Amino acid sequence: CAILSPAFKVREFSVTDATPFPISLLWNTEAEDTEGVHEVFSRNHAAPFSKVLTFYRKGPFELEAFYSDPNGVPYPESKIGKYVIQNVAAQKDGEKSKVKVKVRVNTHGIFSVSTASMVEPVKSEESEDVGVETEVESQDQRPTENTSDKNIQQENSEAGTQSQVQTDGQQTSQSPPSSEPPSEENKIPDVKTNEKKGDQPPEAKKPKIKVKNVELPIEANLVWQLGKDLLNMYIETEGKMIMQDKLEKERNEAKNAVEEYVYEFRDKLSGPYEKFVCEKDLQGFSALLTETEGWLYEEGEDEAKQVYVDKLEDLKKLGTPIEMRYQEAEERPKLLEELGHRLQYYATIAGEFRNKDEKYIHIDEMEMMKVEKCVSEVVEWMNNAVSAQAKKSLDQDPAVHSSEIKAKLQELNNVCEPVVTQPKPKVDSPKEENPLNERSDYKTEDMGEDDKNSEMPQQNGECHPSDQNTISMDLD
C-alpha cells in the first residue's frame, strides 16, 4: 500500500535470483597428468548468468561439472554431468587453438554448457576492410603447452579473470589491469627514439590477423538425464499404453452400446412399438434380446470390439424396421395434413382468379393454368397414397414414406408459390401541378417587369431618386 500511495516515499529495490549451490568445472591438462578445477558459480551467485571460459587445446577435451560442496547439496549425487567439446583441432602451424566455452545457469538454476567455439586466425592485407575481429596477440605472446592450463586458471579465477561474464541482455568483463607493458599507442613518445626512428627507413607493413569463430558440437552426458535409447524406449512404451487405453475405451463403448440397445428396445416392444410388429416377430425378437443380455454377462463379458459391433448390427437388422414403422406412423399424418392445406390454398387462389378477383387479375392466364395442373396432379397422387396406406396394417411396411410426401410438398410449392405471389404492377399517377407555384411564378414575373421601369431604393438612409425633387432643405 505504501508503494502505491502518493503520500509515502519508498526506496527503490530489486529482487535478484541466486544460485543456492556452488558449481565447479574439472578438466584434464594436456602437458601434465593433472586436473584443473575452477569454481565458475559461487554460492548465491546471481542467476540467470552466463560466463565464457577460454581454453587452449589441440584436440577434443572433456569438462566435468559438479557441485563444489557435496555435503550441502540435498541430493545423493554431487556430479552434474560431463561435456565433451568435439572437433577441436590444432592450428596450421601446429600451435594450440583458442577455444571459448560458454557456461550458463538459467532462470530455473539449471547448469549447462550452452555453446563452444574455436577461434581460427585468417591472414588478410591491411587494405581489406576491418569488419572482422582482429587478434592482437603475437606468436611469442601465445602461451606454451606447459603454461596453457595455468593461464586458464588465472583467466577464470575470481581475482583476475578474462572470462566474459554476461547476463540476459547485459554483458560485463571482469578482467583486471593487465600486467603486460602498455602498447605503442599508450606509451609516452620519446624524443630521441622518434628521431632515431625518423632516420631509419620505414618498416614493411605487417599483415593483420583476422579471426573467425567456428561453432563446435558438444556431447552432454548428464548424470540425472536418461540416455537417448532408454528415453526412446520409454516414449515408445508410452505410445503403446496410450493406444491400448484408446482401444479399451472403444471396446467398452461398443459393449455398452449393445447393452443399452437391449434394455431400450425391450422396453419399447412392450410399449409404443408393440403395435408395429407381428406376434411371431415380437416373440422371436424378445427372445434374442434376452439371449444377448445373458451373453454380455457371461461369454461376451471380455470380447474384442468387433464382436460387440457385429452383435449390435444383428440386433438392428430386426429392430430398425420396427422403429421405422413407428416413426412413419407418427410423421405421415402430419405431413398429409400439411399437404392438404397447401392444395386447398392454391385451389382457392385459382378459383378467385377465374372469378376475376382484383387481387389476382394481373397474373397471366397461362401461369395460372400451370398452378391448376400441378394442384390436380398432386391431389390425385395424394388420394392414391392415402388409399394404398389404408390397406396396410401397422405391422407392415408403409405404402408411402414421409420422405415422399415432403418431396411432393416441395414440388408443389416450387411450381405454385412464384405464380400466386406475383406483385401487382405499379401504375404511375400523373403529376399534379401546384397552383401555388404558378401563382408565385406569376408574381415574380410581374415584379420583374416593374423592375425594368423602376430603380431600387438606395441603402444607408439615402432617399429614392424620385423623392429628391420634392424635398427642400435650407442651407445656412
Coordinates of C-alpha atoms in Angstrom, one line a residue:
C1 CA 0.0 0.0 0.0
A2 CA 2.9 2.4 0.8
I3 CA 4.3 1.9 -2.7
L4 CA 1.0 2.7 -4.4
S5 CA 0.2 5.6 -2.1
P6 CA 1.4 9.1 -3.2
A7 CA 1.7 10.2 0.5
F8 CA 4.7 7.9 1.1
K9 CA 8.1 7.8 -0.5
V10 CA 9.8 4.4 -0.6
R11 CA 13.3 3.4 -1.6
E12 CA 13.8 1.6 -4.9
F13 CA 14.7 -2.1 -4.5
S14 CA 15.3 -5.0 -6.8
V15 CA 15.0 -8.8 -6.5
T16 CA 17.7 -11.0 -8.0
D17 CA 17.5 -14.8 -8.2
A18 CA 20.5 -16.6 -6.8
T19 CA 22.2 -20.0 -7.3
P20 CA 21.9 -21.8 -4.0
F21 CA 24.8 -24.3 -4.5
P22 CA 28.3 -23.5 -5.8
I23 CA 29.2 -25.2 -9.1
S24 CA 32.7 -26.1 -10.3
L25 CA 34.3 -27.4 -13.5
L26 CA 37.0 -30.0 -13.7
W27 CA 39.2 -30.7 -16.8
N28 CA 42.4 -32.6 -17.6
T29 CA 45.5 -30.8 -18.8
E30 CA 47.5 -31.9 -21.9
A31 CA 51.0 -31.2 -20.7
E32 CA 50.8 -32.9 -17.3
D33 CA 48.7 -35.7 -16.0
T34 CA 46.9 -33.3 -13.7
E35 CA 43.5 -31.9 -13.4
G36 CA 42.3 -28.3 -13.4
V37 CA 39.4 -27.2 -11.2
H38 CA 37.7 -23.9 -11.2
E39 CA 34.5 -22.7 -9.4
V40 CA 32.5 -20.9 -12.1
F41 CA 29.4 -20.1 -9.9
S42 CA 29.8 -19.4 -6.2
R43 CA 27.1 -19.8 -3.6
N44 CA 24.3 -17.3 -4.0
H45 CA 25.6 -16.2 -7.4
A46 CA 23.2 -14.2 -9.5
A47 CA 21.0 -16.1 -11.9
P48 CA 20.4 -16.3 -14.8
F49 CA 24.0 -15.8 -15.6
S50 CA 26.5 -16.8 -18.3
K51 CA 30.3 -17.0 -18.4
V52 CA 32.8 -17.5 -21.2
L53 CA 35.9 -19.6 -20.4
T54 CA 38.9 -19.8 -22.7
F55 CA 41.0 -22.9 -23.3
Y56 CA 44.0 -23.7 -25.5
R57 CA 43.8 -27.2 -26.9
K58 CA 45.0 -29.3 -29.9
G59 CA 42.1 -31.8 -29.7
P60 CA 38.8 -32.6 -28.2
F61 CA 38.6 -32.3 -24.4
E62 CA 36.1 -33.0 -21.6
L63 CA 34.7 -30.8 -18.9
E64 CA 33.1 -32.3 -15.8
A65 CA 30.6 -30.2 -13.8
F66 CA 29.8 -30.9 -10.1
Y67 CA 28.6 -29.2 -7.0
S68 CA 31.6 -27.8 -5.0
D69 CA 30.1 -28.7 -1.6
P70 CA 28.7 -32.2 -1.8
N71 CA 27.5 -32.1 1.8
G72 CA 25.5 -29.0 1.2
V73 CA 23.5 -30.5 -1.7
P74 CA 20.3 -32.4 -0.8
Y75 CA 21.0 -35.0 -3.4
P76 CA 22.7 -38.4 -3.2
E77 CA 25.0 -37.4 -6.2
S78 CA 27.0 -34.2 -6.4
K79 CA 28.0 -34.7 -10.1
I80 CA 26.1 -32.8 -12.7
G81 CA 27.4 -34.2 -15.9
K82 CA 30.3 -34.4 -18.4
Y83 CA 30.6 -32.3 -21.6
V84 CA 32.8 -33.3 -24.4
I85 CA 33.9 -30.4 -26.7
Q86 CA 34.3 -32.1 -30.1
N87 CA 36.0 -31.2 -33.4
V88 CA 38.8 -29.3 -31.8
A89 CA 42.0 -29.3 -34.0
A90 CA 45.4 -27.6 -33.8
Q91 CA 46.2 -24.6 -36.0
K92 CA 48.0 -24.9 -39.3
D93 CA 51.4 -24.2 -37.6
G94 CA 50.8 -26.9 -35.0
E95 CA 50.1 -24.5 -32.2
K96 CA 47.1 -24.9 -29.9
S97 CA 43.8 -23.5 -30.9
K98 CA 41.9 -21.0 -28.7
V99 CA 38.5 -22.5 -27.6
K100 CA 35.8 -20.4 -26.0
V101 CA 33.3 -22.3 -23.9
K102 CA 30.1 -20.6 -22.7
V103 CA 28.6 -22.0 -19.4
R104 CA 25.2 -20.8 -18.1
V105 CA 22.8 -21.1 -15.2
N106 CA 19.3 -20.4 -16.4
T107 CA 16.3 -19.0 -14.6
H108 CA 15.5 -22.3 -13.0
G109 CA 19.0 -22.8 -11.6
I110 CA 20.0 -25.5 -14.1
F111 CA 23.6 -25.6 -15.2
S112 CA 24.6 -26.2 -18.8
V113 CA 27.4 -25.8 -21.3
S114 CA 25.5 -23.9 -23.9
T115 CA 28.0 -23.2 -26.7
A116 CA 31.6 -23.7 -27.7
S117 CA 33.6 -22.1 -30.5
M118 CA 37.1 -22.3 -31.8
V119 CA 39.0 -19.2 -32.9
E120 CA 40.8 -19.6 -36.2
P121 CA 43.2 -16.9 -37.5
V122 CA 42.7 -15.7 -41.1
K123 CA 45.5 -13.6 -42.6
S124 CA 44.5 -10.7 -44.7
E125 CA 46.1 -7.5 -46.1
E126 CA 45.7 -4.2 -44.3
S127 CA 43.8 -2.7 -47.3
E128 CA 40.9 -5.0 -46.7
D129 CA 38.0 -4.0 -44.5
V130 CA 38.5 -4.4 -40.8
G131 CA 34.9 -5.6 -40.0
V132 CA 36.2 -8.9 -38.5
E133 CA 37.6 -9.2 -35.0
T134 CA 41.5 -8.9 -35.0
E135 CA 43.8 -10.9 -32.9
V136 CA 46.3 -8.7 -31.1
E137 CA 48.4 -11.4 -29.6
S138 CA 51.6 -12.3 -31.5
Q139 CA 53.2 -15.7 -31.7
D140 CA 55.6 -15.0 -28.9
Q141 CA 52.7 -13.9 -26.6
R142 CA 50.8 -17.2 -27.2
P143 CA 51.1 -19.5 -24.1
T144 CA 53.2 -22.6 -24.4
E145 CA 52.0 -26.1 -23.7
N146 CA 53.4 -26.0 -20.1
T147 CA 51.6 -22.8 -19.2
S148 CA 48.3 -23.2 -21.1
D149 CA 46.2 -24.6 -18.2
K150 CA 47.8 -22.2 -15.7
N151 CA 46.6 -19.3 -17.9
I152 CA 43.2 -20.8 -17.9
Q153 CA 43.1 -20.9 -14.2
Q154 CA 44.4 -17.4 -14.0
E155 CA 41.8 -16.2 -16.5
N156 CA 38.9 -17.8 -14.7
S157 CA 40.0 -17.1 -11.1
E158 CA 38.0 -14.6 -9.0
A159 CA 41.0 -12.3 -8.5
G160 CA 41.8 -11.9 -12.2
T161 CA 39.7 -13.4 -15.0
Q162 CA 39.5 -12.8 -18.7
S163 CA 36.2 -14.7 -18.8
Q164 CA 33.5 -12.7 -20.4
V165 CA 30.6 -12.6 -18.0
Q166 CA 27.1 -11.9 -19.3
T167 CA 23.6 -11.8 -18.0
D168 CA 20.3 -11.7 -20.0
G169 CA 20.6 -8.5 -22.1
Q170 CA 23.8 -7.4 -20.4
Q171 CA 27.5 -8.4 -20.7
T172 CA 30.3 -7.3 -18.4
S173 CA 34.0 -8.0 -18.4
Q174 CA 35.8 -8.8 -15.2
S175 CA 39.4 -8.5 -16.4
P176 CA 41.9 -7.0 -14.0
P177 CA 44.5 -4.4 -15.1
S178 CA 46.9 -6.2 -17.5
S179 CA 50.4 -6.8 -16.2
E180 CA 51.8 -6.6 -19.7
P181 CA 53.6 -3.4 -20.8
P182 CA 51.4 -0.9 -22.4
S183 CA 51.1 -0.9 -26.1
E184 CA 52.7 1.5 -28.5
E185 CA 49.5 3.6 -28.6
N186 CA 49.6 4.2 -24.8
K187 CA 53.3 4.9 -24.4
I188 CA 54.6 8.5 -24.0
P189 CA 56.6 9.3 -27.1
D190 CA 60.3 9.6 -26.6
V191 CA 62.0 12.4 -28.5
K192 CA 65.3 10.5 -29.1
T193 CA 63.5 7.4 -30.1
N194 CA 61.4 9.3 -32.5
E195 CA 64.5 10.9 -34.0
K196 CA 66.2 7.6 -34.5
K197 CA 63.1 6.1 -36.0
G198 CA 62.9 9.0 -38.3
D199 CA 66.4 8.3 -39.6
Q200 CA 65.6 4.6 -40.2
P201 CA 63.7 3.5 -43.3
P202 CA 60.1 2.6 -42.8
E203 CA 59.4 -1.0 -42.0
A204 CA 57.3 -3.2 -44.2
K205 CA 53.7 -3.3 -43.3
K206 CA 52.8 -6.4 -41.4
P207 CA 49.6 -8.2 -42.4
K208 CA 46.8 -8.0 -39.9
I209 CA 45.5 -11.3 -38.5
K210 CA 41.8 -11.7 -38.6
V211 CA 39.9 -14.4 -36.7
K212 CA 36.7 -16.3 -37.2
N213 CA 34.7 -18.3 -34.7
V214 CA 33.8 -21.9 -35.6
E215 CA 31.0 -23.4 -33.7
L216 CA 31.9 -26.8 -32.1
P217 CA 29.4 -29.6 -31.2
I218 CA 29.0 -30.5 -27.6
E219 CA 28.2 -34.0 -26.4
A220 CA 26.4 -33.8 -23.0
N221 CA 26.2 -36.8 -20.7
L222 CA 24.1 -35.7 -17.7
V223 CA 24.0 -37.8 -14.5
W224 CA 20.3 -37.3 -13.9
Q225 CA 19.3 -37.4 -17.6
L226 CA 18.1 -40.6 -19.3
G227 CA 20.1 -41.9 -22.3
K228 CA 18.6 -41.5 -25.8
D229 CA 18.0 -45.2 -26.2
L230 CA 16.3 -45.5 -22.9
L231 CA 14.3 -42.3 -23.5
N232 CA 13.1 -43.5 -26.9
M233 CA 12.1 -46.8 -25.3
Y234 CA 10.0 -45.0 -22.7
I235 CA 8.4 -42.9 -25.3
E236 CA 7.5 -45.9 -27.4
T237 CA 6.1 -47.7 -24.4
E238 CA 4.1 -44.6 -23.5
G239 CA 2.6 -44.6 -27.0
K240 CA 1.7 -48.2 -26.8
M241 CA -0.1 -47.6 -23.4
I242 CA -2.0 -44.6 -24.9
M243 CA -3.1 -46.8 -27.9
Q244 CA -4.1 -49.6 -25.5
D245 CA -6.2 -47.2 -23.4
K246 CA -7.9 -45.9 -26.5
L247 CA -8.7 -49.4 -27.8
E248 CA -10.0 -50.4 -24.3
K249 CA -12.2 -47.3 -24.2
E250 CA -13.6 -48.0 -27.7
R251 CA -14.2 -51.7 -26.7
N252 CA -16.2 -50.6 -23.6
E253 CA -18.2 -48.1 -25.6
A254 CA -19.2 -50.9 -28.1
K255 CA -20.1 -53.2 -25.3
N256 CA -22.2 -50.5 -23.6
A257 CA -23.9 -49.7 -26.9
V258 CA -25.1 -53.4 -27.2
E259 CA -26.3 -53.4 -23.6
E260 CA -28.2 -50.1 -24.0
Y261 CA -29.9 -51.2 -27.2
V262 CA -31.1 -54.4 -25.5
Y263 CA -32.6 -52.6 -22.5
E264 CA -34.1 -49.7 -24.5
F265 CA -35.7 -51.9 -27.3
R266 CA -37.1 -54.5 -24.9
D267 CA -39.0 -51.8 -23.0
K268 CA -40.3 -50.2 -26.2
L269 CA -41.5 -53.6 -27.5
S270 CA -43.9 -53.8 -24.6
G271 CA -44.9 -50.1 -25.1
P272 CA -45.1 -47.9 -28.2
Y273 CA -43.5 -50.5 -30.6
E274 CA -45.9 -53.3 -29.8
K275 CA -48.5 -52.4 -32.5
F276 CA -45.8 -52.2 -35.2
V277 CA -44.6 -55.8 -35.0
C278 CA -46.4 -59.0 -35.5
E279 CA -46.8 -61.5 -32.7
K280 CA -44.4 -64.0 -34.2
D281 CA -41.6 -61.5 -34.8
L282 CA -42.2 -60.0 -31.4
Q283 CA -41.6 -63.3 -29.6
G284 CA -38.5 -64.1 -31.6
F285 CA -37.0 -60.6 -31.2
S286 CA -37.7 -60.6 -27.4
A287 CA -36.0 -64.0 -27.1
L288 CA -33.0 -62.7 -29.0
L289 CA -32.7 -59.6 -26.7
T290 CA -32.9 -61.8 -23.6
E291 CA -30.2 -64.1 -25.0
T292 CA -27.9 -61.2 -25.9
E293 CA -28.3 -59.8 -22.3
G294 CA -27.2 -63.1 -20.8
W295 CA -24.3 -63.4 -23.3
L296 CA -23.0 -60.0 -22.3
Y297 CA -22.5 -61.0 -18.6
E298 CA -21.1 -64.5 -19.3
E299 CA -19.3 -65.4 -22.5
G300 CA -19.2 -62.0 -24.0
E301 CA -18.0 -60.1 -21.0
D302 CA -14.5 -59.7 -22.3
E303 CA -14.7 -59.8 -26.1
A304 CA -13.0 -57.7 -28.7
K305 CA -14.6 -54.5 -30.0
Q306 CA -15.5 -56.0 -33.4
V307 CA -17.5 -58.8 -31.7
Y308 CA -19.8 -56.2 -30.0
V309 CA -20.1 -54.2 -33.2
D310 CA -21.3 -57.3 -35.1
K311 CA -23.7 -58.3 -32.3
L312 CA -25.3 -54.8 -32.4
E313 CA -25.7 -55.0 -36.2
D314 CA -27.5 -58.3 -35.9
L315 CA -30.0 -56.7 -33.4
K316 CA -30.5 -53.7 -35.6
K317 CA -31.5 -55.8 -38.6
L318 CA -34.6 -56.8 -36.7
G319 CA -35.2 -53.7 -34.7
T320 CA -34.7 -51.0 -37.3
P321 CA -37.8 -51.9 -39.4
I322 CA -40.0 -51.8 -36.3
E323 CA -38.6 -48.4 -35.3
M324 CA -39.1 -47.1 -38.9
R325 CA -42.8 -48.1 -38.9
Y326 CA -43.3 -46.3 -35.7
Q327 CA -41.6 -43.1 -36.9
E328 CA -43.6 -43.2 -40.2
A329 CA -46.9 -43.6 -38.4
E330 CA -46.0 -40.6 -36.3
E331 CA -44.9 -38.3 -39.1
R332 CA -47.1 -39.3 -42.0
P333 CA -50.5 -37.9 -40.8
K334 CA -48.9 -34.5 -40.1
L335 CA -47.3 -34.3 -43.5
L336 CA -50.5 -35.3 -45.3
E337 CA -52.4 -32.7 -43.4
E338 CA -49.9 -30.0 -44.3
L339 CA -50.0 -31.1 -48.0
G340 CA -53.9 -30.9 -48.0
H341 CA -53.8 -27.4 -46.6
R342 CA -51.4 -26.2 -49.3
L343 CA -53.6 -27.8 -52.0
Q344 CA -56.7 -26.1 -50.7
Y345 CA -54.8 -22.8 -50.6
Y346 CA -53.7 -22.9 -54.2
A347 CA -57.1 -24.2 -55.4
T348 CA -58.8 -21.3 -53.7
I349 CA -56.5 -18.8 -55.4
A350 CA -57.1 -20.4 -58.8
G351 CA -60.9 -20.1 -58.2
E352 CA -60.6 -16.5 -57.3
F353 CA -58.6 -15.9 -60.5
R354 CA -61.4 -17.4 -62.6
N355 CA -63.9 -15.2 -60.8
K356 CA -61.8 -12.1 -61.9
D357 CA -60.7 -11.2 -58.4
E358 CA -58.8 -7.9 -58.5
K359 CA -56.1 -9.4 -56.3
Y360 CA -55.0 -11.9 -59.0
I361 CA -56.3 -10.4 -62.2
H362 CA -52.7 -9.2 -63.0
I363 CA -51.5 -12.9 -63.2
D364 CA -51.1 -14.3 -66.7
E365 CA -53.6 -17.0 -67.5
M366 CA -51.0 -19.5 -68.8
E367 CA -49.2 -19.2 -65.5
M368 CA -52.4 -19.9 -63.6
M369 CA -53.1 -22.9 -65.7
K370 CA -49.7 -24.4 -64.6
V371 CA -50.9 -23.9 -61.0
E372 CA -54.2 -25.7 -61.6
K373 CA -52.5 -28.5 -63.4
C374 CA -49.9 -29.1 -60.6
V375 CA -52.7 -28.9 -58.0
S376 CA -54.7 -31.5 -59.9
E377 CA -51.7 -33.9 -60.2
V378 CA -50.8 -33.6 -56.5
V379 CA -54.4 -34.2 -55.4
E380 CA -54.5 -37.4 -57.5
W381 CA -51.2 -38.6 -56.1
M382 CA -52.3 -37.9 -52.5
N383 CA -55.6 -39.7 -52.9
N384 CA -53.8 -42.8 -54.3
A385 CA -51.2 -42.7 -51.5
V386 CA -53.9 -42.4 -48.8
S387 CA -55.9 -45.3 -50.4
A388 CA -52.8 -47.5 -50.6
Q389 CA -51.8 -46.8 -47.0
A390 CA -55.3 -47.6 -45.7
K391 CA -54.9 -51.2 -47.0
K392 CA -51.7 -51.6 -44.9
S393 CA -51.6 -52.7 -41.2
L394 CA -49.4 -51.1 -38.7
D395 CA -47.0 -54.1 -38.5
Q396 CA -46.4 -53.8 -42.3
D397 CA -44.0 -51.5 -44.1
P398 CA -45.9 -48.3 -45.2
A399 CA -47.0 -47.8 -48.8
V400 CA -45.9 -44.2 -48.8
H401 CA -43.0 -42.8 -46.8
S402 CA -42.8 -39.4 -45.2
S403 CA -39.8 -38.5 -47.4
E404 CA -42.0 -38.9 -50.5
I405 CA -44.7 -36.6 -49.0
K406 CA -42.0 -34.0 -48.2
A407 CA -40.7 -34.2 -51.8
K408 CA -44.2 -33.8 -53.3
L409 CA -44.9 -30.8 -51.0
Q410 CA -41.7 -29.1 -52.1
E411 CA -42.6 -29.7 -55.7
L412 CA -46.0 -28.1 -55.2
N413 CA -44.5 -25.0 -53.6
N414 CA -41.8 -24.6 -56.2
V415 CA -44.4 -24.5 -59.0
C416 CA -47.3 -22.6 -57.4
E417 CA -45.7 -20.1 -55.0
P418 CA -43.8 -18.0 -57.5
V419 CA -47.1 -17.5 -59.5
V420 CA -49.5 -16.7 -56.8
T421 CA -47.1 -14.2 -55.1
Q422 CA -46.5 -12.1 -58.2
P423 CA -46.9 -8.4 -57.1
K424 CA -49.2 -6.1 -59.0
P425 CA -47.5 -3.8 -61.5
K426 CA -47.2 -0.2 -60.3
V427 CA -49.2 2.4 -62.1
D428 CA -47.6 5.8 -62.5
S429 CA -50.1 8.5 -61.5
P430 CA -50.0 11.9 -63.4
K431 CA -48.1 14.6 -61.7
E432 CA -50.4 17.4 -60.3
E433 CA -49.3 21.0 -60.9
N434 CA -49.1 23.1 -57.8
P435 CA -51.3 26.2 -58.2
L436 CA -49.2 28.0 -55.5
N437 CA -46.1 27.5 -57.6
E438 CA -47.9 29.0 -60.6
R439 CA -49.0 32.0 -58.6
S440 CA -45.6 32.6 -57.2
D441 CA -44.1 32.5 -60.7
Y442 CA -46.7 35.0 -61.9
K443 CA -45.8 37.4 -59.1
T444 CA -42.2 37.0 -59.8
E445 CA -42.7 37.8 -63.5
D446 CA -44.7 41.0 -62.6
M447 CA -42.1 42.2 -60.3
G448 CA -39.5 41.6 -62.9
E449 CA -41.4 43.8 -65.4
D450 CA -41.9 46.6 -62.8
D451 CA -38.2 46.5 -62.1
K452 CA -37.4 47.3 -65.7
N453 CA -39.2 50.7 -65.3
S454 CA -38.1 51.5 -61.8
E455 CA -34.9 51.6 -59.7
M456 CA -34.3 50.0 -56.3
P457 CA -34.2 52.4 -53.3
Q458 CA -30.8 53.4 -52.1
Q459 CA -29.4 51.9 -48.9
N460 CA -27.7 53.6 -45.9
G461 CA -30.6 56.0 -45.3
E462 CA -30.4 57.6 -48.8
C463 CA -33.8 58.6 -50.3
H464 CA -35.1 57.3 -53.6
P465 CA -34.0 59.4 -56.5
S466 CA -37.6 60.3 -57.4
D467 CA -38.1 61.8 -54.0
Q468 CA -35.1 64.2 -54.3
N469 CA -37.2 66.7 -56.3
T470 CA -39.8 67.0 -53.6
I471 CA -37.5 67.5 -50.6
S472 CA -36.2 71.0 -50.0
M473 CA -33.6 71.9 -47.4
D474 CA -32.5 75.3 -46.0
L475 CA -28.8 75.8 -46.1
D476 CA -27.1 78.3 -43.8

